[in-house]
Amino acid sequence: AAATSTGIDIATTATYGATQGPRLETAAEINKMENDGCHIVGMTGMPEASIARELGLCYAVIAVSVNYAAGRADGPIEMREIESNLTAGMGAVRAILSETLGETPAAC
């Protein structure tokens, strides 16, 4: 609700493919995950989500996509590109958190 009320685009349904970091995925890994039905690939979303579900806890992720399909770009992904995307995305994260902290959830 917080992201919607701030006008920020969000993905409400997607399949997350978890990889082992800290490293960027190869093109082959991205291709396999896409073939497996994954929409988003990352190294920081698990195991927290599955543990929260097992414990019956309310859980949500706010993630900033900092590189798109690592391994598929024309050249290497530069750290400055990642940092620039992260900086740009953090404004949205702050807006969502500010809105969320002002809400009282009924049941998460």
Coordinates of N, CA and C in Angstrom, one line a residue:
A1 N 0.8 -1.2 0.0 CA 0.0 0.0 0.0 C 0.9 1.3 0.0
A2 N 1.9 1.2 0.7 CA 2.8 2.4 0.8 C 3.4 2.8 -0.5
A3 N 3.9 1.8 -1.2 CA 4.5 2.1 -2.6 C 3.4 2.6 -3.5
T4 N 2.3 2.0 -3.5 CA 1.2 2.4 -4.4 C 0.8 3.9 -4.1
S5 N 0.7 4.2 -2.8 CA 0.3 5.6 -2.5 C 1.3 6.6 -2.8
T6 N 2.6 6.2 -2.9 CA 3.7 7.1 -3.3 C 3.8 7.2 -4.8
G7 N 3.1 6.4 -5.5 CA 3.2 6.4 -7.0 C 4.4 5.6 -7.6
I8 N 5.0 4.8 -6.7 CA 6.2 4.1 -7.2 C 5.8 2.8 -7.8
D9 N 6.4 2.5 -9.0 CA 6.1 1.2 -9.6 C 6.6 0.0 -8.8
I10 N 5.7 -1.0 -8.6 CA 6.2 -2.2 -7.9 C 5.7 -3.4 -8.6
A11 N 6.4 -4.5 -8.3 CA 6.0 -5.8 -8.8 C 5.3 -6.5 -7.7
T12 N 4.0 -6.8 -7.9 CA 3.3 -7.4 -6.8 C 3.3 -9.0 -6.9
T13 N 3.6 -9.5 -8.1 CA 3.8 -10.9 -8.2 C 5.0 -11.1 -9.1
A14 N 5.9 -12.0 -8.7 CA 7.1 -12.3 -9.5 C 7.7 -13.5 -8.8
T15 N 8.5 -14.3 -9.6 CA 9.2 -15.4 -9.1 C 10.7 -15.0 -8.9
Y16 N 11.2 -15.1 -7.7 CA 12.5 -14.7 -7.3 C 13.5 -15.9 -7.4
G17 N 14.5 -15.7 -8.1 CA 15.6 -16.8 -8.2 C 16.8 -16.3 -7.4
A18 N 17.1 -17.1 -6.4 CA 18.2 -16.8 -5.5 C 19.5 -17.4 -5.9
T19 N 20.6 -16.6 -5.9 CA 21.9 -17.1 -6.2 C 22.8 -16.9 -5.1
Q20 N 24.0 -17.5 -5.1 CA 25.0 -17.3 -4.0 C 25.9 -16.2 -4.4
G21 N 26.0 -15.2 -3.5 CA 26.9 -14.1 -3.7 C 28.1 -14.2 -2.9
P22 N 28.9 -13.2 -2.8 CA 28.8 -12.0 -3.5 C 29.5 -12.0 -4.9
R23 N 28.7 -12.2 -5.9 CA 29.2 -12.1 -7.3 C 28.0 -11.9 -8.2
L24 N 28.3 -11.4 -9.4 CA 27.3 -11.2 -10.4 C 27.0 -12.6 -11.1
E25 N 25.8 -12.8 -11.6 CA 25.5 -14.0 -12.2 C 26.1 -14.0 -13.7
T26 N 26.3 -15.2 -14.2 CA 26.7 -15.4 -15.6 C 25.5 -15.3 -16.5
A27 N 25.8 -15.2 -17.8 CA 24.7 -15.2 -18.7 C 24.0 -16.5 -18.7
A28 N 24.7 -17.6 -18.6 CA 24.1 -19.0 -18.5 C 23.2 -19.1 -17.3
E29 N 23.6 -18.6 -16.1 CA 22.8 -18.6 -14.9 C 21.5 -17.8 -15.1
I30 N 21.6 -16.6 -15.7 CA 20.4 -15.8 -16.0 C 19.5 -16.5 -17.0
N31 N 20.0 -17.1 -18.0 CA 19.2 -17.8 -19.0 C 18.5 -19.0 -18.4
K32 N 19.2 -19.8 -17.5 CA 18.5 -20.9 -16.8 C 17.4 -20.4 -15.9
M33 N 17.7 -19.4 -15.2 CA 16.6 -18.9 -14.3 C 15.4 -18.4 -15.0
E34 N 15.7 -17.7 -16.2 CA 14.6 -17.3 -17.0 C 13.8 -18.5 -17.5
N35 N 14.5 -19.5 -18.0 CA 13.8 -20.7 -18.5 C 13.0 -21.4 -17.4
D36 N 13.5 -21.3 -16.1 CA 12.8 -21.8 -15.0 C 11.6 -21.0 -14.5
G37 N 11.4 -19.8 -15.1 CA 10.3 -19.0 -14.8 C 10.6 -17.8 -13.8
C38 N 11.8 -17.6 -13.6 CA 12.2 -16.5 -12.7 C 12.0 -15.1 -13.4
H39 N 11.5 -14.2 -12.7 CA 11.4 -12.8 -13.2 C 12.5 -11.9 -12.6
I40 N 12.9 -12.2 -11.4 CA 13.9 -11.4 -10.7 C 15.0 -12.4 -10.2
V41 N 16.2 -12.0 -10.3 CA 17.3 -12.8 -9.8 C 18.2 -11.9 -8.8
G42 N 18.5 -12.5 -7.7 CA 19.3 -11.7 -6.7 C 20.0 -12.7 -5.7
M43 N 20.8 -12.0 -4.9 CA 21.5 -12.8 -3.9 C 21.2 -12.5 -2.5
T44 N 20.2 -11.6 -2.3 CA 19.9 -11.2 -0.9 C 18.5 -11.4 -0.4
G45 N 17.7 -12.1 -1.2 CA 16.3 -12.3 -0.8 C 16.0 -13.6 0.0
M46 N 17.0 -14.4 0.1 CA 16.8 -15.7 0.8 C 17.9 -16.0 1.7
P47 N 17.8 -16.7 2.8 CA 16.6 -17.6 3.1 C 15.6 -16.9 3.9
E48 N 15.7 -15.6 4.1 CA 14.8 -14.8 5.0 C 13.3 -15.1 4.7
A49 N 13.0 -15.0 3.4 CA 11.6 -15.1 3.0 C 11.0 -16.5 3.4
S50 N 11.7 -17.5 3.1 CA 11.2 -18.9 3.4 C 11.1 -19.1 4.9
I51 N 12.1 -18.6 5.6 CA 12.1 -18.8 7.1 C 10.9 -18.0 7.7
A52 N 10.6 -16.8 7.2 CA 9.5 -16.0 7.7 C 8.2 -16.8 7.4
R53 N 8.1 -17.4 6.2 CA 6.8 -18.1 5.9 C 6.7 -19.3 6.8
E54 N 7.8 -20.1 7.0 CA 7.7 -21.2 7.9 C 7.3 -20.8 9.3
L55 N 7.7 -19.7 9.8 CA 7.3 -19.2 11.1 C 6.0 -18.4 11.2
G56 N 5.4 -18.3 10.0 CA 4.1 -17.6 10.0 C 4.2 -16.1 10.2
L57 N 5.4 -15.5 9.9 CA 5.6 -14.1 10.1 C 5.3 -13.3 8.8
C58 N 4.8 -12.1 9.0 CA 4.6 -11.2 7.9 C 6.0 -10.7 7.4
Y59 N 6.1 -10.7 6.1 CA 7.4 -10.4 5.5 C 7.3 -9.7 4.2
A60 N 8.0 -8.7 4.0 CA 8.0 -8.0 2.7 C 9.5 -7.6 2.3
V61 N 9.7 -7.5 1.1 CA 11.1 -7.1 0.6 C 11.0 -5.8 -0.1
I62 N 11.8 -4.9 0.2 CA 12.0 -3.7 -0.7 C 13.4 -3.8 -1.3
A63 N 13.4 -4.0 -2.6 CA 14.7 -4.2 -3.3 C 14.8 -3.2 -4.4
V64 N 16.1 -2.9 -4.6 CA 16.4 -2.0 -5.7 C 17.2 -2.8 -6.7
S65 N 16.7 -2.8 -8.0 CA 17.4 -3.5 -9.0 C 18.6 -2.6 -9.5
V66 N 19.8 -3.1 -9.3 CA 21.0 -2.2 -9.6 C 21.7 -2.6 -10.9
N67 N 21.4 -3.8 -11.4 CA 21.9 -4.2 -12.7 C 20.9 -5.2 -13.3
Y68 N 20.7 -5.1 -14.6 CA 19.7 -5.8 -15.2 C 20.3 -7.0 -16.0
A69 N 20.0 -8.2 -15.6 CA 20.5 -9.4 -16.3 C 22.0 -9.4 -16.5
A70 N 22.7 -9.4 -15.3 CA 24.1 -9.5 -15.4 C 24.5 -10.7 -16.3
G71 N 25.6 -10.5 -17.0 CA 26.0 -11.5 -18.0 C 25.5 -11.3 -19.4
R72 N 24.4 -10.5 -19.5 CA 23.8 -10.3 -20.8 C 24.2 -9.0 -21.4
A73 N 24.8 -8.1 -20.7 CA 25.1 -6.8 -21.2 C 26.2 -6.9 -22.3
D74 N 26.3 -5.9 -23.1 CA 27.3 -5.8 -24.1 C 28.7 -5.8 -23.6
G75 N 28.9 -5.3 -22.4 CA 30.2 -5.3 -21.8 C 30.1 -5.6 -20.3
P76 N 31.2 -5.5 -19.6 CA 31.2 -5.7 -18.2 C 30.3 -4.7 -17.4
I77 N 29.7 -5.1 -16.4 CA 29.0 -4.2 -15.5 C 30.0 -3.5 -14.7
E78 N 29.9 -2.2 -14.7 CA 30.8 -1.3 -13.9 C 30.2 -1.0 -12.6
M79 N 31.1 -1.0 -11.6 CA 30.6 -0.7 -10.2 C 30.0 0.7 -10.1
R80 N 30.5 1.6 -10.9 CA 29.9 3.0 -10.9 C 28.4 2.9 -11.4
E81 N 28.1 2.0 -12.3 CA 26.8 1.9 -12.8 C 25.9 1.3 -11.7
I82 N 26.4 0.3 -11.0 CA 25.6 -0.2 -9.9 C 25.4 0.8 -8.8
E83 N 26.4 1.6 -8.4 CA 26.3 2.6 -7.4 C 25.3 3.7 -7.8
S84 N 25.3 4.1 -9.1 CA 24.4 5.1 -9.6 C 23.0 4.6 -9.5
N85 N 22.7 3.4 -9.9 CA 21.4 2.8 -9.9 C 20.9 2.7 -8.4
L86 N 21.8 2.3 -7.5 CA 21.4 2.2 -6.1 C 21.1 3.5 -5.5
T87 N 21.9 4.5 -5.8 CA 21.6 5.9 -5.3 C 20.2 6.4 -5.8
A88 N 20.0 6.2 -7.1 CA 18.7 6.6 -7.7 C 17.5 5.8 -7.1
G89 N 17.7 4.6 -6.8 CA 16.6 3.8 -6.2 C 16.3 4.0 -4.7
M90 N 17.3 4.5 -4.0 CA 17.1 4.7 -2.6 C 16.1 5.8 -2.3
G91 N 15.9 6.8 -3.2 CA 14.8 7.7 -3.0 C 13.5 7.1 -2.8
A92 N 13.2 6.1 -3.7 CA 12.0 5.3 -3.6 C 11.9 4.5 -2.3
V93 N 13.0 3.9 -1.9 CA 13.0 3.2 -0.7 C 12.7 4.1 0.5
R94 N 13.3 5.2 0.5 CA 13.0 6.2 1.6 C 11.5 6.6 1.6
A95 N 10.9 6.8 0.5 CA 9.5 7.2 0.4 C 8.6 6.1 0.9
I96 N 8.9 4.9 0.5 CA 8.1 3.7 0.9 C 8.2 3.5 2.4
L97 N 9.4 3.6 3.0 CA 9.6 3.5 4.4 C 8.9 4.6 5.2
S98 N 9.0 5.8 4.7 CA 8.3 6.9 5.4 C 6.8 6.7 5.4
E99 N 6.3 6.3 4.3 CA 4.8 6.0 4.2 C 4.4 4.8 5.1
T100 N 5.2 3.8 5.1 CA 4.9 2.6 5.9 C 5.0 2.8 7.3
L101 N 6.0 3.6 7.8 CA 6.1 3.8 9.2 C 5.0 4.7 9.8
G102 N 4.3 5.4 8.9 CA 3.1 6.2 9.3 C 1.8 5.4 9.3
E103 N 1.9 4.1 8.8 CA 0.7 3.3 8.8 C 0.6 2.3 10.0
T104 N -0.6 2.0 10.4 CA -0.7 0.9 11.4 C -1.4 -0.3 10.7
P105 N -0.6 -1.3 10.5 CA -1.2 -2.5 9.8 C -2.2 -3.2 10.6
A106 N -3.3 -3.6 9.9 CA -4.4 -4.4 10.5 C -3.9 -5.8 10.9
A107 N -3.3 -6.4 10.0 CA -2.8 -7.8 10.2 C -1.6 -8.0 9.3
C108 N -0.7 -7.1 9.4 CA 0.5 -7.1 8.6 C 0.2 -6.7 7.2

